[in-house]
PDB file of C-alpha atoms in Angstrom:
ATOM      1  CA  UNK A   1     -64.124  -3.733 -46.962  1.00  0.00           C
ATOM      2  CA  UNK A   2     -67.833  -3.757 -47.578  1.00  0.00           C
ATOM      3  CA  UNK A   3     -70.096  -0.751 -47.384  1.00  0.00           C
ATOM      4  CA  UNK A   4     -71.524  -1.588 -43.947  1.00  0.00           C
ATOM      5  CA  UNK A   5     -68.099  -1.819 -42.296  1.00  0.00           C
ATOM      6  CA  UNK A   6     -66.958   1.463 -43.842  1.00  0.00           C
ATOM      7  CA  UNK A   7     -70.170   3.192 -42.676  1.00  0.00           C
ATOM      8  CA  UNK A   8     -69.650   1.888 -39.120  1.00  0.00           C
ATOM      9  CA  UNK A   9     -66.021   2.987 -39.226  1.00  0.00           C
ATOM     10  CA  UNK A  10     -67.039   6.476 -40.380  1.00  0.00           C
ATOM     11  CA  UNK A  11     -69.689   6.650 -37.643  1.00  0.00           C
ATOM     12  CA  UNK A  12     -67.091   5.567 -35.066  1.00  0.00           C
ATOM     13  CA  UNK A  13     -64.689   8.329 -36.150  1.00  0.00           C
ATOM     14  CA  UNK A  14     -67.506  10.884 -36.011  1.00  0.00           C
ATOM     15  CA  UNK A  15     -68.508   9.828 -32.489  1.00  0.00           C
ATOM     16  CA  UNK A  16     -64.856   9.791 -31.380  1.00  0.00           C
ATOM     17  CA  UNK A  17     -64.205  13.322 -32.626  1.00  0.00           C
ATOM     18  CA  UNK A  18     -67.453  14.507 -31.023  1.00  0.00           C
ATOM     19  CA  UNK A  19     -66.471  13.036 -27.636  1.00  0.00           C
ATOM     20  CA  UNK A  20     -62.954  14.509 -27.789  1.00  0.00           C
ATOM     21  CA  UNK A  21     -64.382  17.928 -28.730  1.00  0.00           C
ATOM     22  CA  UNK A  22     -66.927  17.792 -25.917  1.00  0.00           C
ATOM     23  CA  UNK A  23     -64.275  16.899 -23.337  1.00  0.00           C
ATOM     24  CA  UNK A  24     -61.996  19.704 -24.572  1.00  0.00           C
ATOM     25  CA  UNK A  25     -64.869  22.184 -24.445  1.00  0.00           C
ATOM     26  CA  UNK A  26     -65.766  21.224 -20.860  1.00  0.00           C
ATOM     27  CA  UNK A  27     -62.132  21.546 -19.779  1.00  0.00           C
ATOM     28  CA  UNK A  28     -62.000  25.134 -21.088  1.00  0.00           C
ATOM     29  CA  UNK A  29     -65.117  26.306 -19.232  1.00  0.00           C
ATOM     30  CA  UNK A  30     -64.350  28.196 -16.017  1.00  0.00           C
ATOM     31  CA  UNK A  31     -66.192  27.542 -12.764  1.00  0.00           C
ATOM     32  CA  UNK A  32     -69.524  29.246 -12.262  1.00  0.00           C
ATOM     33  CA  UNK A  33     -69.330  32.438 -10.222  1.00  0.00           C
ATOM     34  CA  UNK A  34     -71.727  34.385  -8.042  1.00  0.00           C
ATOM     35  CA  UNK A  35     -72.099  37.561 -10.102  1.00  0.00           C
ATOM     36  CA  UNK A  36     -72.791  40.025  -7.269  1.00  0.00           C
ATOM     37  CA  UNK A  37     -69.950  38.908  -5.013  1.00  0.00           C
ATOM     38  CA  UNK A  38     -67.478  38.353  -7.854  1.00  0.00           C
ATOM     39  CA  UNK A  39     -68.115  41.850  -9.226  1.00  0.00           C
ATOM     40  CA  UNK A  40     -67.525  43.322  -5.748  1.00  0.00           C
ATOM     41  CA  UNK A  41     -64.230  41.416  -5.496  1.00  0.00           C
ATOM     42  CA  UNK A  42     -62.966  42.276  -9.000  1.00  0.00           C
ATOM     43  CA  UNK A  43     -61.450  45.684  -8.112  1.00  0.00           C
ATOM     44  CA  UNK A  44     -59.291  44.013  -5.468  1.00  0.00           C
ATOM     45  CA  UNK A  45     -57.754  41.355  -7.730  1.00  0.00           C
ATOM     46  CA  UNK A  46     -54.054  41.794  -8.534  1.00  0.00           C
ATOM     47  CA  UNK A  47     -54.578  41.632 -12.314  1.00  0.00           C
ATOM     48  CA  UNK A  48     -56.800  42.890 -15.116  1.00  0.00           C
ATOM     49  CA  UNK A  49     -57.881  40.996 -18.190  1.00  0.00           C
ATOM     50  CA  UNK A  50     -57.120  42.964 -21.364  1.00  0.00           C
ATOM     51  CA  UNK A  51     -58.418  42.069 -24.816  1.00  0.00           C
ATOM     52  CA  UNK A  52     -55.769  41.644 -27.486  1.00  0.00           C
ATOM     53  CA  UNK A  53     -55.735  40.722 -31.168  1.00  0.00           C
ATOM     54  CA  UNK A  54     -55.265  37.030 -30.408  1.00  0.00           C
ATOM     55  CA  UNK A  55     -57.523  36.705 -27.353  1.00  0.00           C
ATOM     56  CA  UNK A  56     -56.860  38.029 -23.860  1.00  0.00           C
ATOM     57  CA  UNK A  57     -53.786  39.094 -21.929  1.00  0.00           C
ATOM     58  CA  UNK A  58     -53.523  38.993 -18.147  1.00  0.00           C
ATOM     59  CA  UNK A  59     -51.802  42.155 -16.887  1.00  0.00           C
ATOM     60  CA  UNK A  60     -50.645  42.377 -13.271  1.00  0.00           C
ATOM     61  CA  UNK A  61     -51.560  45.722 -11.700  1.00  0.00           C
ATOM     62  CA  UNK A  62     -48.491  46.191  -9.499  1.00  0.00           C
ATOM     63  CA  UNK A  63     -45.689  45.088 -11.820  1.00  0.00           C
ATOM     64  CA  UNK A  64     -47.280  45.737 -15.212  1.00  0.00           C
ATOM     65  CA  UNK A  65     -46.064  42.285 -16.231  1.00  0.00           C
ATOM     66  CA  UNK A  66     -48.190  40.521 -18.829  1.00  0.00           C
ATOM     67  CA  UNK A  67     -49.083  36.859 -19.121  1.00  0.00           C
ATOM     68  CA  UNK A  68     -50.397  35.444 -22.388  1.00  0.00           C
ATOM     69  CA  UNK A  69     -51.876  31.970 -21.867  1.00  0.00           C
ATOM     70  CA  UNK A  70     -53.368  30.151 -24.870  1.00  0.00           C
ATOM     71  CA  UNK A  71     -56.875  31.385 -25.709  1.00  0.00           C
ATOM     72  CA  UNK A  72     -58.414  28.074 -24.685  1.00  0.00           C
ATOM     73  CA  UNK A  73     -56.843  28.315 -21.204  1.00  0.00           C
ATOM     74  CA  UNK A  74     -57.303  32.011 -20.322  1.00  0.00           C
ATOM     75  CA  UNK A  75     -60.466  31.594 -18.258  1.00  0.00           C
ATOM     76  CA  UNK A  76     -59.056  28.611 -16.373  1.00  0.00           C
ATOM     77  CA  UNK A  77     -55.918  30.630 -15.591  1.00  0.00           C
ATOM     78  CA  UNK A  78     -58.059  33.514 -14.330  1.00  0.00           C
ATOM     79  CA  UNK A  79     -59.842  31.091 -11.972  1.00  0.00           C
ATOM     80  CA  UNK A  80     -56.462  29.854 -10.709  1.00  0.00           C
ATOM     81  CA  UNK A  81     -55.285  33.417 -10.051  1.00  0.00           C
ATOM     82  CA  UNK A  82     -58.553  34.264  -8.283  1.00  0.00           C
ATOM     83  CA  UNK A  83     -58.246  31.243  -6.004  1.00  0.00           C
ATOM     84  CA  UNK A  84     -54.588  31.974  -5.167  1.00  0.00           C
ATOM     85  CA  UNK A  85     -55.483  35.569  -4.350  1.00  0.00           C
ATOM     86  CA  UNK A  86     -58.486  34.494  -2.263  1.00  0.00           C
ATOM     87  CA  UNK A  87     -56.392  32.189  -0.085  1.00  0.00           C
ATOM     88  CA  UNK A  88     -54.257  35.117   1.044  1.00  0.00           C
ATOM     89  CA  UNK A  89     -56.655  38.059   0.881  1.00  0.00           C
ATOM     90  CA  UNK A  90     -60.095  36.808   1.942  1.00  0.00           C
ATOM     91  CA  UNK A  91     -61.409  35.991   5.370  1.00  0.00           C
ATOM     92  CA  UNK A  92     -64.952  34.665   5.899  1.00  0.00           C
ATOM     93  CA  UNK A  93     -66.622  35.417   9.238  1.00  0.00           C
ATOM     94  CA  UNK A  94     -70.261  34.300   9.336  1.00  0.00           C
ATOM     95  CA  UNK A  95     -71.881  36.399   6.588  1.00  0.00           C
ATOM     96  CA  UNK A  96     -69.007  38.919   6.416  1.00  0.00           C
ATOM     97  CA  UNK A  97     -66.348  38.545   3.776  1.00  0.00           C
ATOM     98  CA  UNK A  98     -63.304  40.608   4.663  1.00  0.00           C
ATOM     99  CA  UNK A  99     -60.859  41.641   1.971  1.00  0.00           C
ATOM    100  CA  UNK A 100     -57.310  41.959   3.310  1.00  0.00           C
ATOM    101  CA  UNK A 101     -54.289  43.807   1.933  1.00  0.00           C
ATOM    102  CA  UNK A 102     -50.778  42.344   1.798  1.00  0.00           C
ATOM    103  CA  UNK A 103     -50.241  43.306   5.458  1.00  0.00           C
ATOM    104  CA  UNK A 104     -53.417  41.399   6.502  1.00  0.00           C
ATOM    105  CA  UNK A 105     -55.308  44.612   7.289  1.00  0.00           C
ATOM    106  CA  UNK A 106     -59.004  44.742   6.376  1.00  0.00           C
ATOM    107  CA  UNK A 107     -59.509  47.084   3.429  1.00  0.00           C
ATOM    108  CA  UNK A 108     -63.091  46.163   2.561  1.00  0.00           C
ATOM    109  CA  UNK A 109     -66.016  44.194   3.954  1.00  0.00           C
ATOM    110  CA  UNK A 110     -68.682  42.533   1.839  1.00  0.00           C
ATOM    111  CA  UNK A 111     -71.878  41.480   3.569  1.00  0.00           C
ATOM    112  CA  UNK A 112     -73.087  38.229   2.036  1.00  0.00           C
ATOM    113  CA  UNK A 113     -76.856  38.227   1.581  1.00  0.00           C
ATOM    114  CA  UNK A 114     -77.734  34.538   1.658  1.00  0.00           C
ATOM    115  CA  UNK A 115     -76.501  30.974   2.038  1.00  0.00           C
ATOM    116  CA  UNK A 116     -75.851  30.665  -1.718  1.00  0.00           C
ATOM    117  CA  UNK A 117     -73.240  33.418  -1.583  1.00  0.00           C
ATOM    118  CA  UNK A 118     -71.606  31.926   1.509  1.00  0.00           C
ATOM    119  CA  UNK A 119     -71.586  28.465  -0.091  1.00  0.00           C
ATOM    120  CA  UNK A 120     -70.023  29.887  -3.272  1.00  0.00           C
ATOM    121  CA  UNK A 121     -67.223  31.586  -1.296  1.00  0.00           C
ATOM    122  CA  UNK A 122     -66.539  28.373   0.618  1.00  0.00           C
ATOM    123  CA  UNK A 123     -66.536  26.272  -2.545  1.00  0.00           C
ATOM    124  CA  UNK A 124     -64.677  28.591  -4.939  1.00  0.00           C
ATOM    125  CA  UNK A 125     -62.028  29.911  -2.535  1.00  0.00           C
ATOM    126  CA  UNK A 126     -61.894  26.830  -0.240  1.00  0.00           C
ATOM    127  CA  UNK A 127     -62.709  28.937   2.833  1.00  0.00           C
TER     128      UNK A 127
END
């Protein structure tokens, strides 16, 4: 093999590893959230995220049960849990976001300030 072929082969491996790393990185990034609304919803979620020596642990508030997904998948798992919770416990009425308990009673109301917040709720929670 001459020097030119080996240089092209090395460049090809470098580009391949870069592409694979970039794709893996993008897969691990959670969806963007509306900070104001998400922070108002956080106390109602059925879990808390606890730091641990090897990353994060998801602890369920009611049962105390812990879930330990791989560090690269924790934020994706949190998004999944948020969306599952939102399907059952959120109700969007115009610019009012109602938070429901397990018996479908309204426990909190969040007034959405603008179209961006409404669009985020519709997109993130499929409402």
